[in-house]
Coordinates of C-alpha atoms in Angstrom, one line a residue:
M1 CA 140.1 273.7 149.4
R2 CA 141.0 273.6 146.1
D3 CA 143.0 276.2 144.2
D4 CA 140.0 277.6 142.5
G5 CA 138.4 278.5 145.8
T6 CA 135.7 275.4 146.2
L7 CA 135.6 273.3 149.1
D8 CA 136.6 269.8 148.5
D9 CA 134.0 267.1 148.8
P10 CA 134.6 264.7 151.7
Y11 CA 132.6 262.2 149.9
A12 CA 133.9 262.5 146.5
P13 CA 135.8 259.7 144.9
S14 CA 139.7 260.0 145.1
S15 CA 142.1 258.9 142.1
P16 CA 142.9 255.6 142.2
T17 CA 146.1 254.7 144.3
A18 CA 148.4 251.5 144.3
D19 CA 147.2 248.1 145.8
T20 CA 148.3 247.4 149.2
E21 CA 150.4 244.7 150.5
D22 CA 147.6 242.4 151.0
G23 CA 146.2 242.8 147.7
T24 CA 143.3 245.1 148.3
S25 CA 143.2 248.3 146.3
T26 CA 143.8 251.7 147.7
E27 CA 140.3 252.5 146.4
R28 CA 138.6 250.1 148.9
T29 CA 140.2 251.7 151.6
T30 CA 139.3 255.0 150.5
A31 CA 135.6 254.4 149.9
A32 CA 135.3 252.7 153.2
T33 CA 136.8 255.8 154.7
R34 CA 134.2 257.9 153.3
L35 CA 131.4 255.7 154.4
R36 CA 132.5 255.8 158.1
A37 CA 133.0 259.8 157.4
Y38 CA 129.4 260.1 156.2
A39 CA 128.0 258.3 159.1
R40 CA 129.5 260.4 161.5
D41 CA 128.3 263.5 159.8
L42 CA 124.8 262.0 159.8
T43 CA 124.9 261.0 163.2
G44 CA 126.1 264.7 164.2
R45 CA 123.3 266.1 161.9
R46 CA 120.6 264.2 163.8
R47 CA 122.0 265.1 167.2
A48 CA 121.9 268.8 166.1
Q49 CA 118.4 268.3 165.0
L50 CA 117.1 266.6 168.1
A51 CA 118.8 269.3 170.4
L52 CA 117.2 272.2 168.2
A53 CA 113.8 270.4 168.7
T54 CA 114.2 269.9 172.3
G55 CA 115.4 273.6 172.6
V56 CA 112.2 274.5 170.8
V57 CA 110.1 272.5 173.3
C58 CA 111.5 273.9 176.2
C59 CA 111.3 277.6 174.9
L60 CA 107.5 276.9 174.6
G61 CA 107.2 275.3 177.7
L62 CA 109.0 278.4 179.4
T63 CA 106.8 280.7 177.5
A64 CA 103.5 278.8 178.4
V65 CA 104.9 279.2 182.1
V66 CA 105.5 282.6 181.7
Q67 CA 102.0 283.3 180.1
V68 CA 100.4 281.4 183.0
R69 CA 102.2 283.2 185.7
N70 CA 101.5 286.6 184.1
E71 CA 97.7 285.6 184.1
D72 CA 98.0 284.8 187.6
A73 CA 99.6 288.2 188.4
D74 CA 96.8 289.9 186.2
A75 CA 94.1 288.1 188.2
A76 CA 95.9 289.1 191.3
T77 CA 96.0 292.7 190.3
R78 CA 92.6 292.6 189.5
S79 CA 91.4 291.0 192.7
G80 CA 93.3 294.0 194.4
S81 CA 91.1 296.4 192.9
L82 CA 87.8 294.7 193.7
S83 CA 86.3 295.2 197.2
S84 CA 86.4 292.6 200.1
S85 CA 82.6 292.1 199.7
E86 CA 82.8 291.4 196.0
L87 CA 85.9 288.9 196.6
A88 CA 83.7 287.1 199.3
Q89 CA 80.7 286.9 197.2
R90 CA 82.8 285.6 194.0
A91 CA 84.5 282.9 196.5
E92 CA 81.2 281.8 197.9
Q93 CA 79.8 281.4 194.0
Q94 CA 82.9 279.3 193.3
R95 CA 82.2 277.3 196.4
A96 CA 78.6 276.6 195.5
S97 CA 79.3 275.5 192.1
R98 CA 82.0 273.0 193.2
S99 CA 79.8 271.6 196.1
L100 CA 77.9 268.4 195.7
D101 CA 75.5 269.6 198.6
R102 CA 73.3 271.6 196.1
T103 CA 70.0 272.9 197.6
V104 CA 67.1 271.3 195.6
V105 CA 64.0 273.6 195.3
P106 CA 60.8 271.8 195.3
S107 CA 58.3 272.0 192.3
A108 CA 54.7 273.6 193.1
S109 CA 53.1 270.3 193.0
A110 CA 55.6 268.4 195.4
A111 CA 55.4 271.5 197.7
A112 CA 51.7 271.3 197.8
Q113 CA 51.9 267.3 198.2
S114 CA 54.4 267.9 201.1
A115 CA 51.9 270.4 202.8
A116 CA 49.1 268.1 202.7
A117 CA 51.2 265.1 203.8
S118 CA 52.3 267.1 206.8
P119 CA 49.7 269.7 207.9
A120 CA 51.0 272.9 209.7
D121 CA 50.6 272.8 213.4
P122 CA 47.5 274.5 214.8
D123 CA 47.3 277.9 215.9
T124 CA 47.3 277.3 220.2
S125 CA 47.7 280.8 221.0
A126 CA 44.3 281.9 220.4
P127 CA 41.3 280.6 222.5
A128 CA 39.2 278.1 220.7
R129 CA 36.0 279.1 219.8
K130 CA 32.9 277.3 220.7
V131 CA 30.6 276.2 218.0
A132 CA 26.8 277.4 218.6
P133 CA 24.6 274.0 218.2
V134 CA 22.5 273.9 215.2
R135 CA 19.1 274.7 216.0
P136 CA 16.3 273.5 213.8
T137 CA 14.6 276.3 211.7
D138 CA 11.1 277.0 213.0
P139 CA 8.4 276.3 210.1
A140 CA 6.5 279.2 208.7
P141 CA 3.1 279.6 210.1
V142 CA 0.7 277.4 208.3
A143 CA -3.6 277.1 208.2
G144 CA -3.9 280.8 209.1
L145 CA -2.1 281.1 212.3
D146 CA 0.5 283.9 213.1
E147 CA 4.0 283.2 214.6
D148 CA 2.6 283.6 218.2
Q149 CA 0.0 280.6 217.5
M150 CA 2.6 278.9 215.3
E151 CA 5.1 279.0 218.5
N152 CA 2.5 277.7 220.8
A153 CA 1.8 274.6 218.6
E154 CA 5.2 273.5 218.4
A155 CA 5.2 273.8 222.3
I156 CA 2.3 271.4 222.1
V157 CA 4.0 268.9 219.6
R158 CA 7.3 269.0 221.0
T159 CA 5.8 268.3 224.5
G160 CA 3.9 265.6 223.3
R161 CA 6.6 263.9 221.2
K162 CA 8.9 263.8 224.5
M163 CA 5.9 262.1 226.2
G164 CA 5.8 259.4 223.4
V165 CA 2.3 260.2 222.7
P166 CA 1.0 258.9 219.4
R167 CA 0.8 261.4 216.5
R168 CA -3.3 261.2 216.6
G169 CA -2.9 262.8 220.4
L170 CA -1.1 265.5 219.2
V171 CA -3.5 266.4 216.6
I172 CA -6.3 266.0 219.1
A173 CA -4.2 268.6 221.8
V174 CA -3.7 271.2 219.0
A175 CA -7.2 271.1 217.8
T176 CA -8.5 271.5 221.6
A177 CA -6.3 274.6 222.3
M178 CA -7.6 276.0 218.8
Q179 CA -11.0 275.8 220.2
E180 CA -10.3 276.7 224.1
S181 CA -8.1 279.4 223.8
N182 CA -7.5 280.1 219.7
L183 CA -3.7 278.9 220.7
Y184 CA -2.8 281.9 222.6
N185 CA -2.0 281.8 226.1
V186 CA -4.5 283.6 227.8
A187 CA -4.6 284.9 231.4
S188 CA -7.6 285.2 233.2
G189 CA -9.3 288.6 234.5
V190 CA -10.7 286.9 237.2
L191 CA -7.4 285.6 238.7
P192 CA -5.1 288.7 238.6
E193 CA -2.2 286.5 239.7
S194 CA -2.1 284.9 236.2
Q195 CA -1.4 288.1 234.6
D196 CA 2.0 288.2 236.6
Y197 CA 3.2 285.7 234.2
P198 CA 3.8 285.8 230.3
H199 CA 0.8 285.9 228.7
Q200 CA -1.0 286.9 225.1
G201 CA -4.4 288.2 226.0
V202 CA -6.7 288.0 228.9
G203 CA -10.2 285.9 229.2
W204 CA -13.1 286.0 231.6
D205 CA -14.2 282.4 231.6
H206 CA -14.3 281.9 235.2
D207 CA -10.7 281.3 236.7
S208 CA -9.8 279.3 233.2
V209 CA -6.2 280.0 232.3
G210 CA -3.4 279.2 229.8
L211 CA -3.7 277.2 226.3
F212 CA -6.2 274.6 227.3
Q213 CA -8.2 276.9 229.7
Q214 CA -7.8 274.9 232.7
R215 CA -9.0 275.7 236.0
S216 CA -6.8 275.6 239.4
S217 CA -10.1 275.4 241.3
S218 CA -10.8 272.1 239.3
G219 CA -7.6 270.4 240.3
W220 CA -5.3 271.0 237.0
G221 CA -2.4 272.7 239.1
P222 CA -1.1 275.9 240.4
V223 CA -2.1 279.0 238.3
G224 CA 1.6 279.9 237.8
Q225 CA 2.3 276.4 236.1
L226 CA -0.8 276.3 234.1
M227 CA 0.5 279.5 232.7
D228 CA 3.4 277.3 231.3
P229 CA 2.5 275.9 227.6
E230 CA 4.7 273.0 228.6
F231 CA 3.1 272.0 231.7
A232 CA -0.6 272.5 230.6
T233 CA 0.1 270.2 227.5
R234 CA 1.2 267.7 229.8
Q235 CA -1.8 267.9 232.1
F236 CA -3.9 267.6 229.0
L237 CA -2.6 264.7 227.5
S238 CA -1.9 262.8 230.5
A239 CA -5.6 263.1 231.2
L240 CA -6.2 262.2 227.5
E241 CA -4.3 258.7 228.1
Q242 CA -6.6 258.0 230.5
V243 CA -9.4 257.6 228.5
P244 CA -10.4 254.3 227.3
G245 CA -10.2 254.0 223.8
W246 CA -9.5 257.8 223.0
Q247 CA -7.3 256.9 219.7
R248 CA -10.4 255.0 218.1
M249 CA -12.8 258.1 218.9
R250 CA -13.8 261.1 217.1
L251 CA -11.4 263.9 217.9
T252 CA -14.4 265.9 219.2
D253 CA -15.5 263.2 221.5
A254 CA -11.8 262.7 222.7
A255 CA -11.4 266.2 223.4
Q256 CA -14.8 266.3 225.2
A257 CA -13.9 263.5 227.3
V258 CA -11.1 265.6 228.7
Q259 CA -12.4 269.0 228.8
V260 CA -16.3 268.5 229.6
S261 CA -17.2 271.5 227.4
A262 CA -20.6 273.0 227.4
Y263 CA -20.1 272.8 223.5
P264 CA -18.9 269.3 222.7
E265 CA -19.1 269.2 219.1
H266 CA -17.2 272.3 218.6
Y267 CA -13.7 270.8 218.8
Q268 CA -14.5 268.7 215.5
Q269 CA -14.2 271.9 213.1
H270 CA -10.6 272.1 213.8
E271 CA -9.4 268.9 213.0
W272 CA -8.1 269.5 209.5
R273 CA -6.3 272.7 210.7
A274 CA -5.0 271.0 213.7
T275 CA -3.7 268.0 211.2
R276 CA -1.8 270.4 209.1
V277 CA -0.2 272.1 211.6
V278 CA 1.1 268.9 213.0
D279 CA 2.4 267.8 209.7
A280 CA 4.1 271.4 209.1
I281 CA 5.8 270.8 212.7
A282 CA 6.6 267.3 212.7
P283 CA 6.3 265.8 209.0
A284 CA 5.2 262.3 209.1
G285 CA 8.0 259.7 209.3
R286 CA 10.2 261.9 211.5

């Protein structure tokens, strides 16, 4: 320190001195000394700065650790105030968000395709219902017939088709029944026995019964069977098929060959109506 109170500058040049023995001057020695001192001082400053920076970093790290620990402590404090169910729910949500096995909800179209690919199992607990067979619809009455007459005509056509009789034979049979009984299943007032069977009227022409007014006494069959429209039709068509060339005859001649009526020409008048009825019951081509 100087007399005036100021500090000496270690790096200020000193007053010149005498030369040393080896011929170098004292000034050069002093300069070298000052350089070494400056280097030491600079190194010291760098170390101090490095230490200071390291301290700051350490302090920041400690501060961060303390902050994290404080946040953990706050979370623990908040968790303590939650109920056990809320904690379990929150933990489940965290596990679900981290899980790789996520549940995939199919779209509506995908669900429909899946249902179509794998149909549901049938319900076997309930007994299976028997499906009623489909019955053909009865045709409406035609040619001025009522329902009973139309049903009897259907019985004639149905029986003839079972027998394989040609269509011409069906028309002859229906026309004959129109003339003999007006297509009603008629019992006989002479044979009270015939009235024990289903019938649609009573006639008085000897012992003639049924759709074709066949007589049991002439060998057509038992009274009870002759009152059955199907049996009576079989008897008539079987006899018609025994007539030679019946398919080429006039309708009235073919019918008379079987019935042997006192009015042989009366059958012809029913041909057009009989044809229309057969066409309604069994259309051509079926």
